[in-house]
């Protein structure tokens, strides 16, 4: 099912006082970022997001997620969800608790895929512990067979869950309860322990440990490769530098093979496809465009995912023009565009010993490797 048919509706209108900290838990810092920001980031690149907030928390929300649409919620969770659903314009919606910041992307995709054949789908974990009933002593036992621990996001056809909420009296524990009351079938998909809900101070400590561990380990490497043929012209653009030459490079934009390759490497490290998906060559607005725009977008997208570019290594492959005299300027230009120190940027050149298209002087190729590190 296409991604653009989904909206993530993140419910963040509660007070969250049991978790302590003096502010609602969704605005507390978790490994250097607000819980709400981490919850929103889990859906970044997958779909558009709407956040439902308490009316008194608008300033906090704007500080935590400045580029996300905010909707004011109601007096109960159900009322807040209903308010958010009124703003959803896509055919399907994933309703997410703001207090579950660690939702893995593959779990989100499982919910999305299940919705291709059903009205509702939600992740859950099978209960594996023995179940007791009692207060200070065990008074009875319960069979755990067929019991599940509910998680979010809980996904639905938007019109179905909107109607279910409109018909539901009072509050509900979650949106599956509302859906079931309306007669909707909800499919269970595998959940994930990483999608834990933060409720108590102990939960915060556990989540802090998980995110700090993830940040230490989250290093991404992306590779890029691109080719442009020669055509009429008196210069080529290479890594943002104008290099005099008796021919130019052909392309829909300014045909800067170096910037295109590095851009693709960043998209690759993020799992975001290639430059053509973000800037289609069929779109006339990019005709003759400065390729700096493409690279800056890739760097910005990485920053939105809380990744910084650690280093770049690019190799230009051609017989001519000579790259060596311009390599320092290329490194400086790349460092400027990407916000890096020059020492983290490498630009090299090689020939193919007159073999192949590059050896015959038909064009220029480039290959690049980029390392991203979680900020």
Short mmCIF file of C-alpha atoms in Angstrom, two decimals:
data_model
loop_
_atom_site.label_atom_id
_atom_site.label_comp_id
_atom_site.label_asym_id
_atom_site.label_seq_id
_atom_site.Cartn_x
_atom_site.Cartn_y
_atom_site.Cartn_z
CA UNK A 1 0.00 0.00 0.00
CA UNK A 2 1.49 3.40 -0.96
CA UNK A 3 3.07 5.36 1.90
CA UNK A 4 1.20 8.53 0.93
CA UNK A 5 -2.10 6.90 1.92
CA UNK A 6 -1.06 6.98 5.61
CA UNK A 7 -0.91 9.59 8.36
CA UNK A 8 0.67 9.06 11.77
CA UNK A 9 -1.56 10.52 14.49
CA UNK A 10 0.51 10.85 17.67
CA UNK A 11 -1.51 11.35 20.83
CA UNK A 12 0.37 13.64 23.23
CA UNK A 13 -2.42 15.44 25.10
CA UNK A 14 -2.09 13.63 28.44
CA UNK A 15 -0.55 14.98 31.60
CA UNK A 16 1.80 12.05 32.27
CA UNK A 17 2.31 12.95 35.93
CA UNK A 18 3.07 9.42 37.19
CA UNK A 19 6.43 9.48 35.44
CA UNK A 20 7.63 12.41 37.58
CA UNK A 21 10.00 15.08 36.34
CA UNK A 22 7.72 18.09 36.83
CA UNK A 23 6.45 18.22 33.21
CA UNK A 24 4.27 15.89 31.13
CA UNK A 25 6.38 12.86 30.25
CA UNK A 26 6.18 13.47 26.50
CA UNK A 27 8.25 16.64 26.97
CA UNK A 28 10.86 15.20 29.29
CA UNK A 29 14.34 14.72 27.86
CA UNK A 30 15.28 11.18 26.87
CA UNK A 31 18.93 10.64 25.90
CA UNK A 32 19.20 14.30 24.87
CA UNK A 33 15.87 14.71 23.05
CA UNK A 34 12.25 15.15 24.17
CA UNK A 35 10.24 11.93 24.27
CA UNK A 36 7.75 13.45 21.80
CA UNK A 37 10.52 14.29 19.33
CA UNK A 38 11.70 10.69 19.40
CA UNK A 39 8.15 9.42 18.88
CA UNK A 40 7.72 11.69 15.85
CA UNK A 41 11.13 10.70 14.47
CA UNK A 42 10.05 7.04 14.40
CA UNK A 43 7.67 7.93 11.53
CA UNK A 44 9.97 10.36 9.69
CA UNK A 45 10.30 9.41 6.05
CA UNK A 46 7.42 6.95 6.28
CA UNK A 47 4.42 9.29 6.32
CA UNK A 48 3.14 12.71 7.35
CA UNK A 49 2.51 13.25 11.05
CA UNK A 50 -0.08 15.06 13.15
CA UNK A 51 0.43 15.51 16.90
CA UNK A 52 -2.51 15.98 19.27
CA UNK A 53 -1.53 18.16 22.24
CA UNK A 54 -3.00 19.60 25.40
CA UNK A 55 -3.96 23.28 24.87
CA UNK A 56 -1.54 24.35 27.61
CA UNK A 57 1.40 22.59 25.95
CA UNK A 58 1.58 24.38 22.60
CA UNK A 59 4.84 26.16 23.41
CA UNK A 60 6.45 22.94 24.62
CA UNK A 61 5.25 21.09 21.52
CA UNK A 62 6.54 23.77 19.15
CA UNK A 63 9.94 23.55 20.81
CA UNK A 64 10.01 19.75 20.65
CA UNK A 65 8.61 19.23 17.12
CA UNK A 66 8.68 22.61 15.33
CA UNK A 67 7.84 21.30 11.84
CA UNK A 68 4.88 19.06 12.71
CA UNK A 69 1.18 19.94 12.48
CA UNK A 70 -0.36 20.36 15.95
CA UNK A 71 -4.02 19.78 16.87
CA UNK A 72 -5.47 20.54 20.31
CA UNK A 73 -7.03 17.54 22.02
CA UNK A 74 -9.97 17.06 24.37
CA UNK A 75 -10.61 16.14 28.00
CA UNK A 76 -10.13 12.39 27.44
CA UNK A 77 -7.88 10.25 25.27
CA UNK A 78 -10.81 9.28 23.07
CA UNK A 79 -11.77 12.93 22.61
CA UNK A 80 -8.19 13.79 21.69
CA UNK A 81 -8.02 11.01 19.12
CA UNK A 82 -11.34 12.13 17.63
CA UNK A 83 -10.00 15.68 17.32
CA UNK A 84 -6.92 14.41 15.55
CA UNK A 85 -8.91 12.15 13.24
CA UNK A 86 -10.92 15.15 12.08
CA UNK A 87 -7.69 16.56 10.61
CA UNK A 88 -6.55 13.37 8.87
CA UNK A 89 -6.98 13.51 5.09
CA UNK A 90 -5.41 10.18 4.07
CA UNK A 91 -7.31 6.91 3.65
CA UNK A 92 -5.43 5.19 6.49
CA UNK A 93 -4.16 6.34 9.87
CA UNK A 94 -1.74 4.94 12.43
CA UNK A 95 -2.58 6.08 15.97
CA UNK A 96 0.47 6.20 18.20
CA UNK A 97 1.03 6.89 21.90
CA UNK A 98 3.60 9.66 22.37
CA UNK A 99 4.94 7.69 25.34
CA UNK A 100 6.26 4.91 23.04
CA UNK A 101 9.32 6.59 21.51
CA UNK A 102 11.18 3.42 20.52
CA UNK A 103 8.88 2.01 17.84
CA UNK A 104 10.99 0.24 15.18
CA UNK A 105 10.33 1.01 11.51
CA UNK A 106 9.77 -2.65 10.65
CA UNK A 107 6.97 -2.88 13.22
CA UNK A 108 5.30 0.18 11.71
CA UNK A 109 5.54 -1.43 8.28
CA UNK A 110 3.94 -4.64 9.56
CA UNK A 111 0.89 -2.65 10.63
CA UNK A 112 0.79 -0.82 7.30
CA UNK A 113 1.02 -4.03 5.28
CA UNK A 114 -1.73 -5.73 7.30
CA UNK A 115 -4.10 -2.85 6.53
CA UNK A 116 -4.06 -3.80 2.85
CA UNK A 117 -6.56 -6.57 3.66
CA UNK A 118 -8.36 -5.48 6.83
CA UNK A 119 -10.00 -2.48 8.52
CA UNK A 120 -7.69 -2.49 11.53
CA UNK A 121 -4.33 -3.86 12.64
CA UNK A 122 -2.30 -3.47 15.82
CA UNK A 123 0.97 -4.82 17.22
CA UNK A 124 1.06 -6.92 20.36
CA UNK A 125 3.31 -9.24 22.34
CA UNK A 126 2.09 -12.59 23.61
CA UNK A 127 1.88 -12.81 27.42
CA UNK A 128 4.54 -15.26 28.56
CA UNK A 129 4.49 -14.77 32.35
CA UNK A 130 2.15 -16.60 34.72
CA UNK A 131 -0.87 -14.47 35.64
CA UNK A 132 -2.05 -14.07 39.24
CA UNK A 133 -5.07 -12.37 40.74
CA UNK A 134 -4.85 -10.75 44.16
CA UNK A 135 -3.67 -7.75 46.15
CA UNK A 136 -1.08 -8.66 48.79
CA UNK A 137 -1.50 -12.42 48.32
CA UNK A 138 -2.24 -14.67 45.35
CA UNK A 139 -5.96 -15.36 45.31
CA UNK A 140 -6.37 -16.94 41.90
CA UNK A 141 -4.61 -17.76 38.62
CA UNK A 142 -5.48 -16.90 35.04
CA UNK A 143 -4.69 -18.82 31.90
CA UNK A 144 -2.31 -16.78 29.72
CA UNK A 145 -3.19 -18.63 26.50
CA UNK A 146 -4.49 -16.21 23.89
CA UNK A 147 -3.59 -13.12 25.92
CA UNK A 148 -1.59 -10.27 24.40
CA UNK A 149 0.14 -7.09 25.57
CA UNK A 150 -1.20 -4.29 23.37
CA UNK A 151 1.16 -1.81 21.73
CA UNK A 152 0.94 1.05 19.27
CA UNK A 153 0.76 2.21 16.50
CA UNK A 154 -2.76 0.90 15.97
CA UNK A 155 -3.76 1.29 12.33
CA UNK A 156 -7.16 1.66 10.68
CA UNK A 157 -9.03 2.78 7.62
CA UNK A 158 -9.59 6.41 8.51
CA UNK A 159 -13.29 6.52 7.72
CA UNK A 160 -13.95 3.36 9.76
CA UNK A 161 -12.14 4.45 12.93
CA UNK A 162 -13.50 8.00 12.62
CA UNK A 163 -17.05 6.61 12.56
CA UNK A 164 -16.23 4.27 15.43
CA UNK A 165 -15.04 7.15 17.60
CA UNK A 166 -18.09 9.24 16.70
CA UNK A 167 -20.35 6.43 17.90
CA UNK A 168 -18.35 5.53 21.02
CA UNK A 169 -19.62 6.87 24.36
CA UNK A 170 -17.01 8.03 26.87
CA UNK A 171 -13.33 7.15 27.01
CA UNK A 172 -11.51 3.93 26.04
CA UNK A 173 -8.23 2.26 26.95
CA UNK A 174 -7.07 2.35 23.34
CA UNK A 175 -8.35 2.60 19.78
CA UNK A 176 -8.70 -1.15 19.36
CA UNK A 177 -11.34 -1.04 22.11
CA UNK A 178 -13.20 1.66 20.16
CA UNK A 179 -12.89 -0.32 16.94
CA UNK A 180 -14.11 -3.54 18.52
CA UNK A 181 -17.10 -1.77 20.04
CA UNK A 182 -18.02 -0.70 16.50
CA UNK A 183 -17.71 -4.26 15.20
CA UNK A 184 -14.42 -3.75 13.34
CA UNK A 185 -12.07 -6.72 13.04
CA UNK A 186 -8.53 -5.91 14.16
CA UNK A 187 -5.65 -8.09 13.05
CA UNK A 188 -2.78 -8.74 15.48
CA UNK A 189 0.73 -8.28 14.08
CA UNK A 190 3.99 -9.04 15.93
CA UNK A 191 5.05 -6.30 18.31
CA UNK A 192 8.50 -5.46 19.62
CA UNK A 193 9.92 -5.04 23.12
CA UNK A 194 11.64 -1.86 21.92
CA UNK A 195 8.21 -0.23 21.66
CA UNK A 196 7.87 -0.08 25.43
CA UNK A 197 5.55 2.49 26.96
CA UNK A 198 7.07 4.99 29.39
CA UNK A 199 4.87 5.31 32.46
CA UNK A 200 7.04 5.29 35.60
CA UNK A 201 10.46 6.70 36.56
CA UNK A 202 11.85 3.17 36.19
CA UNK A 203 10.60 3.09 32.60
CA UNK A 204 12.49 6.31 31.91
CA UNK A 205 15.71 4.81 33.22
CA UNK A 206 15.28 1.74 31.03
CA UNK A 207 14.44 3.80 27.94
CA UNK A 208 17.40 6.09 28.58
CA UNK A 209 19.70 3.09 28.60
CA UNK A 210 18.23 1.71 25.37
CA UNK A 211 18.52 4.98 23.47
CA UNK A 212 22.03 5.73 24.68
CA UNK A 213 23.09 2.26 23.59
CA UNK A 214 21.42 2.76 20.20
CA UNK A 215 23.09 6.13 19.72
CA UNK A 216 26.51 4.66 20.45
CA UNK A 217 26.01 1.90 17.90
CA UNK A 218 24.07 3.62 15.11
CA UNK A 219 26.58 4.23 12.34
CA UNK A 220 25.43 4.15 8.70
CA UNK A 221 27.53 3.81 5.55
CA UNK A 222 26.24 4.71 2.09
CA UNK A 223 27.76 4.30 -1.37
CA UNK A 224 27.06 6.31 -4.51
CA UNK A 225 27.95 6.00 -8.17
CA UNK A 226 27.04 8.25 -11.08
CA UNK A 227 28.05 8.92 -14.67
CA UNK A 228 27.52 11.87 -17.01
CA UNK A 229 28.49 12.03 -20.69
CA UNK A 230 30.28 14.92 -22.30
CA UNK A 231 28.47 17.37 -24.59
CA UNK A 232 28.89 20.91 -25.84
CA UNK A 233 30.28 23.44 -23.36
CA UNK A 234 33.33 25.24 -22.05
CA UNK A 235 33.41 23.92 -18.46
CA UNK A 236 32.28 21.15 -16.16
CA UNK A 237 30.90 21.40 -12.62
CA UNK A 238 32.70 18.97 -10.32
CA UNK A 239 32.02 18.86 -6.58
CA UNK A 240 30.60 22.37 -6.71
CA UNK A 241 33.60 23.87 -8.54
CA UNK A 242 33.57 25.26 -12.09
CA UNK A 243 36.44 23.60 -13.97
CA UNK A 244 37.38 24.94 -17.43
CA UNK A 245 37.20 22.28 -20.16
CA UNK A 246 36.56 22.10 -23.90
CA UNK A 247 33.33 20.23 -23.30
CA UNK A 248 30.56 20.25 -20.71
CA UNK A 249 28.66 17.47 -18.97
CA UNK A 250 25.12 16.65 -19.99
CA UNK A 251 22.32 16.34 -17.45
CA UNK A 252 18.96 17.74 -16.46
CA UNK A 253 20.52 19.89 -13.72
CA UNK A 254 24.05 21.30 -13.89
CA UNK A 255 25.28 17.67 -14.25
CA UNK A 256 27.70 17.87 -11.31
CA UNK A 257 28.59 14.19 -11.16
CA UNK A 258 30.46 14.64 -7.86
CA UNK A 259 27.60 16.27 -5.96
CA UNK A 260 25.10 13.79 -7.43
CA UNK A 261 27.18 10.82 -6.28
CA UNK A 262 27.67 12.11 -2.74
CA UNK A 263 23.97 12.96 -2.51
CA UNK A 264 23.09 9.40 -3.53
CA UNK A 265 25.51 8.02 -0.94
CA UNK A 266 23.72 9.94 1.85
CA UNK A 267 20.30 8.81 0.64
CA UNK A 268 21.64 5.27 0.55
CA UNK A 269 22.86 5.43 4.13
CA UNK A 270 19.40 6.64 5.18
CA UNK A 271 17.57 4.00 3.13
CA UNK A 272 15.98 6.84 1.12
CA UNK A 273 16.47 5.63 -2.45
CA UNK A 274 18.34 7.84 -4.91
CA UNK A 275 18.43 11.41 -6.14
CA UNK A 276 15.88 10.74 -8.89
CA UNK A 277 13.21 9.87 -6.33
CA UNK A 278 13.63 13.18 -4.52
CA UNK A 279 14.32 15.38 -7.57
CA UNK A 280 12.77 13.69 -10.63
CA UNK A 281 14.51 14.61 -13.91
CA UNK A 282 11.03 14.85 -15.46
CA UNK A 283 10.29 17.88 -13.26
CA UNK A 284 11.14 21.07 -15.19
CA UNK A 285 11.92 23.04 -12.04
CA UNK A 286 15.24 21.16 -11.72
CA UNK A 287 16.39 21.90 -15.28
CA UNK A 288 19.82 23.53 -15.00
CA UNK A 289 19.57 23.57 -11.19
CA UNK A 290 22.65 24.02 -9.01
CA UNK A 291 23.30 20.51 -7.63
CA UNK A 292 24.19 22.09 -4.30
CA UNK A 293 20.41 22.07 -3.67
CA UNK A 294 20.34 18.27 -3.90
CA UNK A 295 23.26 17.72 -1.54
CA UNK A 296 21.95 20.25 0.97
CA UNK A 297 18.60 18.44 0.98
CA UNK A 298 20.28 15.09 1.68
CA UNK A 299 22.28 16.58 4.56
CA UNK A 300 19.13 18.21 5.96
CA UNK A 301 17.22 14.94 5.72
CA UNK A 302 20.00 13.21 7.63
CA UNK A 303 19.86 15.91 10.29
CA UNK A 304 16.09 15.46 10.61
CA UNK A 305 16.80 11.80 11.38
CA UNK A 306 19.40 12.97 13.92
CA UNK A 307 22.38 11.83 11.86
CA UNK A 308 25.46 13.88 11.16
CA UNK A 309 27.83 13.33 8.26
CA UNK A 310 31.10 12.05 9.70
CA UNK A 311 33.21 11.90 6.55
CA UNK A 312 33.03 11.78 2.76
CA UNK A 313 35.38 10.05 0.33
CA UNK A 314 34.80 10.75 -3.39
CA UNK A 315 36.75 9.50 -6.39
CA UNK A 316 36.32 11.13 -9.80
CA UNK A 317 37.08 8.85 -12.76
CA UNK A 318 38.17 10.56 -16.00
CA UNK A 319 41.06 11.19 -18.37
CA UNK A 320 40.34 14.93 -18.49
CA UNK A 321 40.05 17.52 -17.14
CA UNK A 322 42.79 17.22 -14.56
CA UNK A 323 41.24 17.17 -11.09
CA UNK A 324 44.39 17.61 -9.00
CA UNK A 325 44.72 21.40 -9.41
CA UNK A 326 41.11 21.83 -8.27
CA UNK A 327 40.90 19.18 -5.53
CA UNK A 328 41.49 21.60 -2.65
CA UNK A 329 38.75 23.93 -3.88
CA UNK A 330 36.40 20.96 -4.28
CA UNK A 331 37.07 19.77 -0.73
CA UNK A 332 36.45 23.28 0.61
CA UNK A 333 33.20 23.61 -1.34
CA UNK A 334 31.91 20.22 -0.18
CA UNK A 335 32.83 21.05 3.42
CA UNK A 336 30.93 24.33 3.14
CA UNK A 337 27.78 22.72 1.74
CA UNK A 338 27.78 19.87 4.25
CA UNK A 339 28.87 21.83 7.30
CA UNK A 340 32.02 19.75 7.80
CA UNK A 341 35.65 20.44 8.52
CA UNK A 342 37.76 20.09 5.39
CA UNK A 343 39.72 17.32 7.06
CA UNK A 344 36.61 15.13 6.88
CA UNK A 345 36.30 15.49 3.11
CA UNK A 346 38.36 13.61 0.56
CA UNK A 347 38.32 14.19 -3.20
CA UNK A 348 40.54 12.00 -5.36
CA UNK A 349 40.82 11.29 -9.06
CA UNK A 350 41.91 8.34 -11.16
CA UNK A 351 41.89 7.23 -14.76
CA UNK A 352 40.92 3.89 -16.29
CA UNK A 353 44.18 3.58 -18.26
CA UNK A 354 42.23 4.62 -21.37
CA UNK A 355 39.85 1.68 -21.00
CA UNK A 356 36.07 1.96 -21.23
CA UNK A 357 33.92 5.06 -21.74
CA UNK A 358 35.97 7.16 -19.30
CA UNK A 359 39.20 6.08 -20.98
CA UNK A 360 37.81 7.06 -24.37
CA UNK A 361 36.96 10.50 -23.01
CA UNK A 362 33.21 10.04 -23.41
CA UNK A 363 32.29 11.23 -19.92
CA UNK A 364 33.10 11.35 -16.22
CA UNK A 365 32.14 8.89 -13.48
CA UNK A 366 32.28 9.27 -9.72
CA UNK A 367 32.07 6.93 -6.78
CA UNK A 368 31.66 8.02 -3.17
CA UNK A 369 31.33 6.63 0.33
CA UNK A 370 29.69 8.56 3.17
CA UNK A 371 29.53 7.71 6.87
CA UNK A 372 26.62 8.93 9.01
CA UNK A 373 26.72 8.85 12.80
CA UNK A 374 23.72 9.27 15.10
CA UNK A 375 23.83 12.67 16.77
#
